Short mmCIF file of N, CA and C and ligand atoms in Angstrom, two decimals:
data_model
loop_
_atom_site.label_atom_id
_atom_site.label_comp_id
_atom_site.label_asym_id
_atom_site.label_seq_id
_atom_site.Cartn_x
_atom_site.Cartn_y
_atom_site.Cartn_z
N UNK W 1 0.84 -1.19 0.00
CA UNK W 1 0.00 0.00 0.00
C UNK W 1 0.88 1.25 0.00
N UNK W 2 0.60 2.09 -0.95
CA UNK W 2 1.57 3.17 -1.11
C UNK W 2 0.81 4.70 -0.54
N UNK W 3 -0.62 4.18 -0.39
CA UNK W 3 -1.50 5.68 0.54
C UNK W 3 -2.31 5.00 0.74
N UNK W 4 -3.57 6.24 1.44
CA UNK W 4 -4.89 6.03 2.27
C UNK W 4 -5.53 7.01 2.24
N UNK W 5 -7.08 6.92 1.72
CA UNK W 5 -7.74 8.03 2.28
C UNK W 5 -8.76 7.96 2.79
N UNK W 6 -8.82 8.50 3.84
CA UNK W 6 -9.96 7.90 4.90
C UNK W 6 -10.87 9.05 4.82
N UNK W 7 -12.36 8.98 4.96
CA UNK W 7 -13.11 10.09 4.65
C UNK W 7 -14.27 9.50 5.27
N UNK W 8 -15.34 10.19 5.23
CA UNK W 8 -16.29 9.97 5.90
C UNK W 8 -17.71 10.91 5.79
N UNK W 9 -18.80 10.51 5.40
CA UNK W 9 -19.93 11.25 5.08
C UNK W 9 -20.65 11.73 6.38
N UNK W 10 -20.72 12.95 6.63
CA UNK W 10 -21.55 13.82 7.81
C UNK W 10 -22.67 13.96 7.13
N UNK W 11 -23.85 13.02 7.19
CA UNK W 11 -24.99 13.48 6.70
C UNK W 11 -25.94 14.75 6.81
N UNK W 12 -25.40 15.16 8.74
CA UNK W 12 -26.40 15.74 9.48
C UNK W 12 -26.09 17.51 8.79
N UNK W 13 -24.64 17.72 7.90
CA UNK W 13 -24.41 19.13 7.53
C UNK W 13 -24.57 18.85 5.97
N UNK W 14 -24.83 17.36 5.12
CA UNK W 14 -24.53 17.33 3.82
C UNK W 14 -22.89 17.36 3.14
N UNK W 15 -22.07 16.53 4.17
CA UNK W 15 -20.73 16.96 3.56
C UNK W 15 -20.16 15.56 3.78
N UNK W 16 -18.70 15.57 3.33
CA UNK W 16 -17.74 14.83 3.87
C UNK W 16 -16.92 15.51 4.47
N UNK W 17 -16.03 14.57 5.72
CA UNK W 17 -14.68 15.10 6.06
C UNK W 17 -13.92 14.00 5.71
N UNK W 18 -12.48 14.71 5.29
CA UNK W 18 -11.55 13.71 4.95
C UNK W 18 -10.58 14.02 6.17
N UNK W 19 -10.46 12.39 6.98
CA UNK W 19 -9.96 12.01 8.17
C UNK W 19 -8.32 12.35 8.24
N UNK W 20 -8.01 11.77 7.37
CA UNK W 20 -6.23 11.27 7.07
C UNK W 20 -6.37 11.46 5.53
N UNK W 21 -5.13 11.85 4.92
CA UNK W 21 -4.84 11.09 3.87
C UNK W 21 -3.46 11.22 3.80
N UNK W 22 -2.69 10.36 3.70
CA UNK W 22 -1.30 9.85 3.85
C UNK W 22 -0.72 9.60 2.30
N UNK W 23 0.62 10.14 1.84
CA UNK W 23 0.93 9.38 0.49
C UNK W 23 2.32 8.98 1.45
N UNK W 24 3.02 7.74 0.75
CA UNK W 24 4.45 7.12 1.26
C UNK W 24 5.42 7.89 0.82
N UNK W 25 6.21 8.33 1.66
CA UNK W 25 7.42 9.25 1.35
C UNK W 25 7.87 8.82 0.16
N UNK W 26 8.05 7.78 -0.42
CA UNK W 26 8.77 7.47 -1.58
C UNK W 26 8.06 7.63 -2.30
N UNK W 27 6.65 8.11 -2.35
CA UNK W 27 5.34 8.33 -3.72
C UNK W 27 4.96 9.48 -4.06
N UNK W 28 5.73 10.28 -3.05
CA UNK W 28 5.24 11.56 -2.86
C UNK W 28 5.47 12.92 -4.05
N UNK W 29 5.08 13.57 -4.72
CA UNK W 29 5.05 14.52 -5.44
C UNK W 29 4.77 13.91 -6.95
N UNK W 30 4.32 12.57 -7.48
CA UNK W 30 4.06 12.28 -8.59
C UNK W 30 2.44 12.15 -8.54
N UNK W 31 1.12 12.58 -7.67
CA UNK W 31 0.13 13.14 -8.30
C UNK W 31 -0.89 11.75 -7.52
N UNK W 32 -0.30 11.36 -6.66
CA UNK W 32 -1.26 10.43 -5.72
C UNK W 32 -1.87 11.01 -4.96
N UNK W 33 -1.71 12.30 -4.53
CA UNK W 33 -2.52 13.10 -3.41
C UNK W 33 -3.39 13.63 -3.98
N UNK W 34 -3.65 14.00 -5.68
CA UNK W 34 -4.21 14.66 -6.33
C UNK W 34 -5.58 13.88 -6.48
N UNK W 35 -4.72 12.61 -6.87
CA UNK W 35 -5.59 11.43 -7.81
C UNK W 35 -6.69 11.05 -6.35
N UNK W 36 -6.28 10.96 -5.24
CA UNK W 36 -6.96 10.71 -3.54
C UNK W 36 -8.23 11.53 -3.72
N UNK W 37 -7.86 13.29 -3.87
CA UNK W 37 -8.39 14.19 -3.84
C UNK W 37 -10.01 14.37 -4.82
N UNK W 38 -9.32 13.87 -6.81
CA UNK W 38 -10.31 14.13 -7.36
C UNK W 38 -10.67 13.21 -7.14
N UNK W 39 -10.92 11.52 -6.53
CA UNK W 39 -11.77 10.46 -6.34
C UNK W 39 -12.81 11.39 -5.61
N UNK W 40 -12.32 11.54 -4.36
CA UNK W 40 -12.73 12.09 -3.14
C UNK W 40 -14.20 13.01 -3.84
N UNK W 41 -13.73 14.12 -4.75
CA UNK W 41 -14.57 15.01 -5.00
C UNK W 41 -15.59 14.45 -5.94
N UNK W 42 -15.41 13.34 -6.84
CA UNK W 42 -16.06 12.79 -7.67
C UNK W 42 -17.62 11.73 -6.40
N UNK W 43 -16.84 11.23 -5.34
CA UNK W 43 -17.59 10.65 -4.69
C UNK W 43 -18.41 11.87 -4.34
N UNK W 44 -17.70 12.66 -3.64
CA UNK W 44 -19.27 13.29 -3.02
C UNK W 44 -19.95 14.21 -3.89
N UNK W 45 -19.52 14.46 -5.14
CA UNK W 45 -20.94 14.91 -6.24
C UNK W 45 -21.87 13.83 -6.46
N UNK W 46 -20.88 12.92 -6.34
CA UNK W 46 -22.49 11.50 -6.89
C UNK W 46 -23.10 11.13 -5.98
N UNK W 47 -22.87 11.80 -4.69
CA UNK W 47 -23.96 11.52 -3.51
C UNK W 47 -24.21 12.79 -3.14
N UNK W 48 -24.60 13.40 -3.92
CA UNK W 48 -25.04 15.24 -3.71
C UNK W 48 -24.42 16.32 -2.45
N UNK W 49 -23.18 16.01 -2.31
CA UNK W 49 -22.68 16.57 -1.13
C UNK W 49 -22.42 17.77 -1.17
N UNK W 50 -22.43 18.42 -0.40
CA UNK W 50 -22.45 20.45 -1.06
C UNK W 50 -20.79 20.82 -0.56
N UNK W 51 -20.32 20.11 0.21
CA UNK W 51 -18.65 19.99 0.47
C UNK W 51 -17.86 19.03 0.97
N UNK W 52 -16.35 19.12 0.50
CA UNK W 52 -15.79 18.57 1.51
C UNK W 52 -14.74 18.99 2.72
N UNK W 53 -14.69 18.69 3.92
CA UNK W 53 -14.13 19.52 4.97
C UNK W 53 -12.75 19.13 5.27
N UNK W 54 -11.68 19.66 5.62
CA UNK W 54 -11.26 18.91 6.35
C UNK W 54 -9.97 19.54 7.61
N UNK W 55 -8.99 19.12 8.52
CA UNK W 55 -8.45 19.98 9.33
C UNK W 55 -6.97 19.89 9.16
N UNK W 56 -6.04 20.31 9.32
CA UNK W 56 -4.88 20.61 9.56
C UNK W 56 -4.04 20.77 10.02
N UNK W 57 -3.35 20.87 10.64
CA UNK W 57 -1.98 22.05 11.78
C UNK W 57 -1.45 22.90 10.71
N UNK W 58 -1.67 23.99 11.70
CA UNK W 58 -0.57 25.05 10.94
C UNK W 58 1.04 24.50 10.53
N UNK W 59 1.83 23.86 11.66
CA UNK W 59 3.11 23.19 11.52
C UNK W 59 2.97 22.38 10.44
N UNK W 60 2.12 22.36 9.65
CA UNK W 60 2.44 21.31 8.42
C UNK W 60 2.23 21.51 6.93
N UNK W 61 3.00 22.49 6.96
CA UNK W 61 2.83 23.45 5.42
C UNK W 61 2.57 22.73 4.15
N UNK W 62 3.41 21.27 4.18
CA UNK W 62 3.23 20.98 3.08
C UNK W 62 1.91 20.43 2.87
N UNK W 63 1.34 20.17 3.60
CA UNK W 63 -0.47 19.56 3.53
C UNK W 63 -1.12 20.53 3.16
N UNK W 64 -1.16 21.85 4.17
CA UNK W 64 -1.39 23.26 3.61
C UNK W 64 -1.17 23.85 2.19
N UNK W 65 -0.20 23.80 1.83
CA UNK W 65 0.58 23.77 0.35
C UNK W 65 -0.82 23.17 -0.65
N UNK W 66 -0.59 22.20 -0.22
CA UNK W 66 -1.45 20.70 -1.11
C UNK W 66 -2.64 21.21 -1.01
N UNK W 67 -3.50 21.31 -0.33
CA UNK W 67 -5.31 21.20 0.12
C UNK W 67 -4.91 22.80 -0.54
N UNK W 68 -4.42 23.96 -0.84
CA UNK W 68 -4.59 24.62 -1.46
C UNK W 68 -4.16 24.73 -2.72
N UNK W 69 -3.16 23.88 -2.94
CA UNK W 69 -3.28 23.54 -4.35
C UNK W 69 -4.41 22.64 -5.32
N UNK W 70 -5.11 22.05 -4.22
CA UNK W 70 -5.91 21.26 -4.69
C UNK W 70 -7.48 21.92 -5.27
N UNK W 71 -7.43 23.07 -4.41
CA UNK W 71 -8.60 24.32 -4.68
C UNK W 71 -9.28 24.15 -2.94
N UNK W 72 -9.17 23.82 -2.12
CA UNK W 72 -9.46 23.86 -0.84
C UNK W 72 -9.74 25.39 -0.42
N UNK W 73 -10.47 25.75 0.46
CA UNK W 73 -10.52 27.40 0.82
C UNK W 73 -10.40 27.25 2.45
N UNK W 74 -9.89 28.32 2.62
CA UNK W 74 -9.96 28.59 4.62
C UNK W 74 -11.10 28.87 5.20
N UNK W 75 -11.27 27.87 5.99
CA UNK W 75 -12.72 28.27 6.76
C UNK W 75 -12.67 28.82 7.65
N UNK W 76 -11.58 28.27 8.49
CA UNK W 76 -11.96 29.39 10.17
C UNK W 76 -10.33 28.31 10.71
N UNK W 77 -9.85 29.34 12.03
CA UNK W 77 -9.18 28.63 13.14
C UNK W 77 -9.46 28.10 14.42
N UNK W 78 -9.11 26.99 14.84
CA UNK W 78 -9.61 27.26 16.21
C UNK W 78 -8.02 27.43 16.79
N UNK W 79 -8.08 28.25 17.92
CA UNK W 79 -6.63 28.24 18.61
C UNK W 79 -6.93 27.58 20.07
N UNK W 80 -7.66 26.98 20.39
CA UNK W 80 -7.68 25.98 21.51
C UNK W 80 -8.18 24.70 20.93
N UNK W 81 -7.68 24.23 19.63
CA UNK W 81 -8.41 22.93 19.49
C UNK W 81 -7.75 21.47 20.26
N UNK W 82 -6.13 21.71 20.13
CA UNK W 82 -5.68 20.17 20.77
C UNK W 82 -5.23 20.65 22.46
N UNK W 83 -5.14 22.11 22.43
CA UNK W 83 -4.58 22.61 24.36
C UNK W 83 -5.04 23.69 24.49
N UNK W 84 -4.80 23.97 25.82
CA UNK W 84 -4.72 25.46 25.69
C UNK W 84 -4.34 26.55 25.37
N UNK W 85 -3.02 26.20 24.89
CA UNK W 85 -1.67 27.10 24.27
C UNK W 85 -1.18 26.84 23.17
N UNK W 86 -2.38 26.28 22.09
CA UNK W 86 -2.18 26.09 21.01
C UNK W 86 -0.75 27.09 20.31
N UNK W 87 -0.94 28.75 20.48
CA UNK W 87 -0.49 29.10 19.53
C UNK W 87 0.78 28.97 20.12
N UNK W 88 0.64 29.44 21.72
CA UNK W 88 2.36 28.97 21.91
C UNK W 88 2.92 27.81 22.01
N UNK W 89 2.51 27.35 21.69
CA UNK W 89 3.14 25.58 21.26
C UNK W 89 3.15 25.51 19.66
N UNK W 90 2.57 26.73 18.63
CA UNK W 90 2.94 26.50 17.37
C UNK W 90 1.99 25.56 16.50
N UNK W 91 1.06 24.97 17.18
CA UNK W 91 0.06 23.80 16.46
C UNK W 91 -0.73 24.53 16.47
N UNK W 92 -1.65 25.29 15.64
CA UNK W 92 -2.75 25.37 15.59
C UNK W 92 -3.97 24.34 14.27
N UNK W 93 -5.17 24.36 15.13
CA UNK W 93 -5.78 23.56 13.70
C UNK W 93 -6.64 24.66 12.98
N UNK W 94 -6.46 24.30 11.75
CA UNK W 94 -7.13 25.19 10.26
C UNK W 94 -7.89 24.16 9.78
N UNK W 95 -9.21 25.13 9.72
CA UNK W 95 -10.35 23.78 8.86
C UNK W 95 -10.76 24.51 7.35
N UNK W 96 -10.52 23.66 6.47
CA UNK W 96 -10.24 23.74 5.02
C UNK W 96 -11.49 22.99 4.33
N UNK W 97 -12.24 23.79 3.23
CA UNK W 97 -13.00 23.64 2.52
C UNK W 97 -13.07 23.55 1.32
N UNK W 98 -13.96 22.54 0.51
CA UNK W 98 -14.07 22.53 -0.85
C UNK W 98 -15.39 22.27 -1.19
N UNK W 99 -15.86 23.39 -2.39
CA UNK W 99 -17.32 23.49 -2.60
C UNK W 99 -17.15 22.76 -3.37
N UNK W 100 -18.83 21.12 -3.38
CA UNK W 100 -18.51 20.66 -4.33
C UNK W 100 -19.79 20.80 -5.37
N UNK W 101 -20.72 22.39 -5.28
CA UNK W 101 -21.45 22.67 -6.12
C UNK W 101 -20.80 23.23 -7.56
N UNK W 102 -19.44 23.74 -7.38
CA UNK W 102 -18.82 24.22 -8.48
C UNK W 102 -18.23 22.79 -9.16
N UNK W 103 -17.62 22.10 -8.18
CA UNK W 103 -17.08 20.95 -8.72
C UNK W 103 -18.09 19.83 -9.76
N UNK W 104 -19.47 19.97 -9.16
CA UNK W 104 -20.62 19.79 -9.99
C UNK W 104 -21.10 20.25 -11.87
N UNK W 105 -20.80 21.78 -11.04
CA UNK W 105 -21.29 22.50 -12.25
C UNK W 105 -20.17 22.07 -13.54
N UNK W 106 -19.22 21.82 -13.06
CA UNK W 106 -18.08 22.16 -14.47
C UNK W 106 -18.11 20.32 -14.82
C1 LIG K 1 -0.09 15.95 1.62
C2 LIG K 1 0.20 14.69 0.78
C3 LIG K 1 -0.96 13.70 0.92
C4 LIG K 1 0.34 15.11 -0.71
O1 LIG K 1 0.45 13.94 -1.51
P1 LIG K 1 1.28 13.93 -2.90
O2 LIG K 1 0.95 12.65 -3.58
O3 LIG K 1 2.70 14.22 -2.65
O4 LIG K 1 0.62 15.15 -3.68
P2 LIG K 1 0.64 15.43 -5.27
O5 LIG K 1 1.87 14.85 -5.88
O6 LIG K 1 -0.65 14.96 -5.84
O7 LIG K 1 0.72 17.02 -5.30
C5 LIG K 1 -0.24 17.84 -5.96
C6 LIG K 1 0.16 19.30 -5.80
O8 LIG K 1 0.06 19.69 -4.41
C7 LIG K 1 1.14 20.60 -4.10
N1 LIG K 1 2.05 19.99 -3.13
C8 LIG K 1 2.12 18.68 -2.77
N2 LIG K 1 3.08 18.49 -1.84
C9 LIG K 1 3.64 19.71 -1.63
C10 LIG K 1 4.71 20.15 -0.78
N3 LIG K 1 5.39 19.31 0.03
N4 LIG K 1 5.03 21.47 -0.81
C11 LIG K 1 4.36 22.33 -1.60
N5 LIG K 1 3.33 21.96 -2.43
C12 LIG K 1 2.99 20.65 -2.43
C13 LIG K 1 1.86 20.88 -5.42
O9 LIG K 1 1.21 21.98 -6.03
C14 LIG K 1 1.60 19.60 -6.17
O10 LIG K 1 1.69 19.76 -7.57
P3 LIG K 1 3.15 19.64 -8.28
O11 LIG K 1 3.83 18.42 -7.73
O12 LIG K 1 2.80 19.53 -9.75
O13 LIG K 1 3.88 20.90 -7.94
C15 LIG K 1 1.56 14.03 1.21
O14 LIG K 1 2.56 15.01 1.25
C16 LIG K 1 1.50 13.33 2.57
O15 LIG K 1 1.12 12.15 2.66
N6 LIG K 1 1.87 14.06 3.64
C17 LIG K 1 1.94 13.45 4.98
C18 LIG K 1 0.55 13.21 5.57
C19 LIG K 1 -0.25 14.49 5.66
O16 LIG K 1 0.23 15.50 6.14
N7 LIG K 1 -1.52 14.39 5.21
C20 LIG K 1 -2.44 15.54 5.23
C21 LIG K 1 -3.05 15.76 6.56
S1 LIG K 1 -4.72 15.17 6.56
#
């Protein structure tokens, strides 16, 4: 197994969140995170999903990098999501969005 993407349908908002998605250091930058991504978006148009969600750490740019290369948008921060001192400890979580009514339309 060279990745994973774990995801999961929130019926109660109409969305998915994607849990994890992992590529293997040795797979990394030839278009497996992409290929994860447009499955991902293809699934939840064919089950009418209006997005998909998902979270982050700030400390991890290159995921950041990615989910915005991928067309992802910023939704909001929380700065107490894993402590209390999120920011002075440098982790904060970022929750990242993708509309998938446009992804529909085109
Ligand atoms: C994030 C991750 C899944 C990306 O997988 P990938 O297969 O390397 O991604 P792709 O090759 O499809 O990259 C698509 C585009 O995303 C961007 N991108 C990907 N990795 C990047 C990085 N390290 N830095 C900057 N941009 C990056 C680039 O624009 C890239 O296009 P390009 O290679 O033509 O420049 C992979 O780095 C990973 O498994 N990271 C560790 C686990 C993790 O942090 N998962 C996300 C948290 S849920």
């Amino acid at each position: 197994m060279v990745g994973l993407l774990d995801m999961e349908r929130e019926r109660w908002r109409d969305t998915a969140i994607i849990w994890n998605l992992l590529v293997d250091k040795e797979y990394r930058r030839r278009g497996l995170g992409r290929e994860f991504i447009c499955r991902a978006i293809a699934w939840g148009v064919n089950h009418n999903l209006r997005a998909l969600t998902l979270e982050t750490q700030t400390d991890n740019l290159p995921a950041c990098r990615f989910y915005q290369a991928m067309g992802f948008q910023l939704g909001g921060i929380d700065d107490h999501y894993y402590t209390n001192h999120d920011i002075a400890r440098r982790e904060v979580a970022i929750f990242w969005w993708y509309e998938l009514s446009e992804a529909a339309a085109s």
